[in-house]
Amino acid sequence: MRIAIATGGYHKPGETFVNRHIEHLFGGDTVVIANKLNGSNPHGRPAIRRSRKGFGAVDLWQQPLASVMGKWRYGATSVPYGQTRRALEAFLRAERVQAILCEFGPEAVALAPVANAMGLPIFTYFRGYDASKDLRKPRNVTALRQTMPRLAGVFAVSQFLLDNLARHGISHPHSQVIPSGVATGRFLPGDKRPGSFLAVGRLIDKKAPDITLRAFLAGAAAHPHAMLDIVGDGPMLEPLRAMVATAGMGGRVTLHGALPHEQVREMLARAQVFVQHSLTDAKGNTEGLPTVIQEALSAGCIVLSTRHAGIPEAVVEGETGYLVEERDEAGFAALIRGVLDGSLPTEGMAGRARTLAVERFDNGRLLALLEERLLALMPASR
């Protein structure tokens, strides 16, 4: 089946889940619709920009009326119109697209009216912000409610996201949880170094790297062999560096900044413990189910994290890791201390983490499941 993958920006190297679908879904028989084209197309797929920007003066002149009509008919002002829409429809026909898979909720809101008008089944994936932070704005809730009946099916990376949507009156009879998944054949356990802790992710509020760092400084104070590597870039990088310097822990805590994915894979293979104190930030933004936690489990890491979003759906407490409540810094420090002094049972956890990842998060299996579900939800006439 030839399918269009709709996303916000293309190409984004960090969006491994989107790029995997573009490259591999239905044998790579895909095209791309993006709100913004970033000038790079490493997968070599036909691509088109769906936003009105970059088109002619007539579209710009029609914009106010089109926005009003879009909001009235669909609850959204982002629906393509005029020259933009005609170009998009021509692209979909020329490429013989049979269905559209939107990687985020806002893409479905914008494209569902176009797909419906063309008789194309359209699906969407919810991955995090689109089923949490975005729902704080009533207009987004209204738009998603009006979009649901236009969709052939809905997917989410965690049950938490589907439940959160339902709490806002947004649901679909054909909804299913399919995590993004990871390449379990590549994220393999290596020679684990005792006392090695690793954190990976954007250094932003919802990842709470400051809590992770302070908890490590407290929990590992009496264990000089313990080391923490923090991988990622973001607005909290310099404050974290200052914190490490003030604590005099530069020899035990390393802030690497952003690193290539291959290097992160190697670090996960060697790390004994993966730490991530995810939480709901002040803007209401949450995780879905962090891909890096799935990668850590696949690499045989003990995972210390929080009871947040879809994380408890991946980390089985006492079996593959341990969790604390969001913002429980003292509790997080106690987990780190417990791993180091042996008071927290960890025997066999690495093996169980690996087994769970292979059984539940292997992206080959999940890709096949997604294809199966998409085909099952396609109208019989197609």
CSV table of N, CA, C and O in Angstrom, one decimal, residues 280-324:
chain,number,residue,atom,x,y,z
A,280,THR,N,5.5,16.3,34.3
A,280,THR,CA,4.6,17.3,33.6
A,280,THR,C,5.1,18.7,33.9
A,280,THR,O,5.1,19.1,35.0
A,281,ASP,N,5.5,19.4,32.8
A,281,ASP,CA,6.1,20.7,33.1
A,281,ASP,C,5.0,21.8,33.3
A,281,ASP,O,3.8,21.5,33.3
A,282,ALA,N,5.4,23.0,33.5
A,282,ALA,CA,4.5,24.1,33.9
A,282,ALA,C,3.4,24.4,32.8
A,282,ALA,O,2.4,24.9,33.0
A,283,LYS,N,3.8,24.0,31.5
A,283,LYS,CA,2.9,24.3,30.4
A,283,LYS,C,2.0,23.1,30.1
A,283,LYS,O,1.2,23.1,29.2
A,284,GLY,N,2.1,22.0,31.0
A,284,GLY,CA,1.3,20.8,30.8
A,284,GLY,C,1.8,19.8,29.8
A,284,GLY,O,1.2,18.8,29.5
A,285,ASN,N,3.1,20.0,29.4
A,285,ASN,CA,3.7,19.1,28.4
A,285,ASN,C,4.1,17.8,29.1
A,285,ASN,O,4.8,17.9,30.2
A,286,THR,N,3.8,16.7,28.5
A,286,THR,CA,4.2,15.4,29.1
A,286,THR,C,5.0,14.6,28.1
A,286,THR,O,5.0,14.9,26.9
A,287,GLU,N,5.5,13.5,28.5
A,287,GLU,CA,6.1,12.5,27.6
A,287,GLU,C,4.9,11.6,27.1
A,287,GLU,O,3.7,11.7,27.6
A,288,GLY,N,5.2,10.8,26.1
A,288,GLY,CA,4.2,9.8,25.7
A,288,GLY,C,4.7,8.5,26.3
A,288,GLY,O,4.3,8.1,27.4
A,289,LEU,N,5.7,7.9,25.6
A,289,LEU,CA,6.5,6.8,26.2
A,289,LEU,C,7.9,7.0,25.6
A,289,LEU,O,8.1,6.7,24.4
A,290,PRO,N,8.8,7.6,26.4
A,290,PRO,CA,10.1,8.0,25.8
A,290,PRO,C,10.8,6.8,25.1
A,290,PRO,O,11.0,5.7,25.6
A,291,THR,N,11.2,7.1,23.9
A,291,THR,CA,12.0,6.1,23.1
A,291,THR,C,13.2,5.7,23.8
A,291,THR,O,13.6,4.5,23.8
A,292,VAL,N,13.9,6.6,24.4
A,292,VAL,CA,15.2,6.3,25.0
A,292,VAL,C,15.1,5.3,26.2
A,292,VAL,O,16.0,4.5,26.5
A,293,ILE,N,13.9,5.3,26.9
A,293,ILE,CA,13.7,4.3,27.9
A,293,ILE,C,13.5,2.9,27.3
A,293,ILE,O,14.1,1.9,27.8
A,294,GLN,N,12.9,2.9,26.2
A,294,GLN,CA,12.8,1.6,25.5
A,294,GLN,C,14.2,1.1,25.0
A,294,GLN,O,14.5,-0.1,25.1
A,295,GLU,N,15.0,2.0,24.5
A,295,GLU,CA,16.3,1.7,24.1
A,295,GLU,C,17.2,1.2,25.3
A,295,GLU,O,17.9,0.3,25.2
A,296,ALA,N,17.0,1.9,26.5
A,296,ALA,CA,17.7,1.5,27.7
A,296,ALA,C,17.4,0.1,28.1
A,296,ALA,O,18.2,-0.7,28.5
A,297,LEU,N,16.1,-0.2,28.1
A,297,LEU,CA,15.7,-1.6,28.4
A,297,LEU,C,16.3,-2.6,27.5
A,297,LEU,O,16.7,-3.6,27.9
A,298,SER,N,16.2,-2.3,26.2
A,298,SER,CA,16.8,-3.2,25.2
A,298,SER,C,18.3,-3.4,25.4
A,298,SER,O,18.8,-4.5,25.2
A,299,ALA,N,19.0,-2.4,25.9
A,299,ALA,CA,20.4,-2.5,26.2
A,299,ALA,C,20.7,-3.1,27.5
A,299,ALA,O,21.9,-3.1,27.9
A,300,GLY,N,19.7,-3.6,28.2
A,300,GLY,CA,19.9,-4.2,29.5
A,300,GLY,C,20.2,-3.3,30.6
A,300,GLY,O,20.9,-3.7,31.6
A,301,CYS,N,19.7,-2.1,30.6
A,301,CYS,CA,20.0,-1.1,31.7
A,301,CYS,C,18.9,-1.3,32.7
A,301,CYS,O,17.7,-1.5,32.4
A,302,ILE,N,19.2,-1.1,34.0
A,302,ILE,CA,18.2,-0.9,35.1
A,302,ILE,C,17.7,0.5,34.9
A,302,ILE,O,18.5,1.4,34.7
A,303,VAL,N,16.4,0.7,34.9
A,303,VAL,CA,15.8,2.0,34.7
A,303,VAL,C,15.3,2.6,35.9
A,303,VAL,O,14.4,1.9,36.6
A,304,LEU,N,15.7,3.8,36.3
A,304,LEU,CA,15.2,4.5,37.4
A,304,LEU,C,14.5,5.7,36.8
A,304,LEU,O,15.1,6.5,36.1
A,305,SER,N,13.2,5.8,37.1
A,305,SER,CA,12.4,6.9,36.4
A,305,SER,C,11.2,7.3,37.3
A,305,SER,O,11.3,7.1,38.5
A,306,THR,N,10.2,7.8,36.7
A,306,THR,CA,9.0,8.4,37.4
A,306,THR,C,7.7,7.7,37.0
A,306,THR,O,7.6,7.2,35.9
A,307,ARG,N,6.7,7.8,37.9
A,307,ARG,CA,5.4,7.4,37.5
A,307,ARG,C,4.7,8.5,36.7
A,307,ARG,O,3.9,9.2,37.2
A,308,HIS,N,5.1,8.5,35.5
A,308,HIS,CA,4.7,9.6,34.6
A,308,HIS,C,4.3,9.1,33.2
A,308,HIS,O,5.0,8.3,32.6
A,309,ALA,N,3.2,9.6,32.7
A,309,ALA,CA,2.7,9.3,31.4
A,309,ALA,C,2.8,7.8,31.1
A,309,ALA,O,2.4,7.0,31.9
A,310,GLY,N,3.4,7.4,30.0
A,310,GLY,CA,3.5,5.9,29.7
A,310,GLY,C,4.7,5.2,30.3
A,310,GLY,O,4.8,4.0,30.0
A,311,ILE,N,5.5,5.8,31.1
A,311,ILE,CA,6.7,5.1,31.6
A,311,ILE,C,6.3,3.9,32.4
A,311,ILE,O,7.0,2.9,32.3
A,312,PRO,N,5.3,3.9,33.3
A,312,PRO,CA,4.9,2.7,34.0
A,312,PRO,C,4.4,1.6,33.1
A,312,PRO,O,4.3,0.4,33.6
A,313,GLU,N,4.1,1.9,31.9
A,313,GLU,CA,3.7,0.8,30.9
A,313,GLU,C,4.9,0.1,30.4
A,313,GLU,O,4.8,-1.0,29.8
A,314,ALA,N,6.1,0.7,30.6
A,314,ALA,CA,7.3,0.1,30.1
A,314,ALA,C,8.2,-0.5,31.2
A,314,ALA,O,8.9,-1.5,31.1
A,315,VAL,N,8.3,0.3,32.3
A,315,VAL,CA,9.2,-0.1,33.4
A,315,VAL,C,8.3,-0.8,34.5
A,315,VAL,O,7.5,-0.2,35.1
A,316,VAL,N,8.6,-2.1,34.7
A,316,VAL,CA,7.9,-2.9,35.6
A,316,VAL,C,8.6,-2.8,37.0
A,316,VAL,O,9.8,-3.3,37.1
A,317,GLU,N,8.0,-2.2,37.9
A,317,GLU,CA,8.7,-1.9,39.2
A,317,GLU,C,9.1,-3.2,39.9
A,317,GLU,O,8.3,-4.1,40.1
A,318,GLY,N,10.4,-3.2,40.3
A,318,GLY,CA,10.9,-4.3,41.0
A,318,GLY,C,11.4,-5.4,40.1
A,318,GLY,O,12.0,-6.4,40.5
A,319,GLU,N,11.0,-5.3,38.8
A,319,GLU,CA,11.4,-6.3,37.8
A,319,GLU,C,12.4,-5.8,36.8
A,319,GLU,O,13.4,-6.4,36.5
A,320,THR,N,12.2,-4.6,36.2
A,320,THR,CA,13.1,-4.0,35.2
A,320,THR,C,13.6,-2.7,35.7
A,320,THR,O,14.4,-2.0,35.0
A,321,GLY,N,13.2,-2.2,36.8
A,321,GLY,CA,13.6,-0.9,37.3
A,321,GLY,C,12.8,-0.5,38.5
A,321,GLY,O,12.0,-1.2,39.1
A,322,TYR,N,12.9,0.8,38.9
A,322,TYR,CA,12.1,1.4,40.0
A,322,TYR,C,11.7,2.8,39.6
A,322,TYR,O,12.3,3.5,38.8
A,323,LEU,N,10.5,3.2,40.2
A,323,LEU,CA,9.9,4.5,39.9
A,323,LEU,C,9.6,5.2,41.1
A,323,LEU,O,9.3,4.6,42.2
A,324,VAL,N,9.6,6.6,41.0
A,324,VAL,CA,9.1,7.4,42.1
A,324,VAL,C,8.1,8.4,41.6
A,324,VAL,O,7.9,8.5,40.3
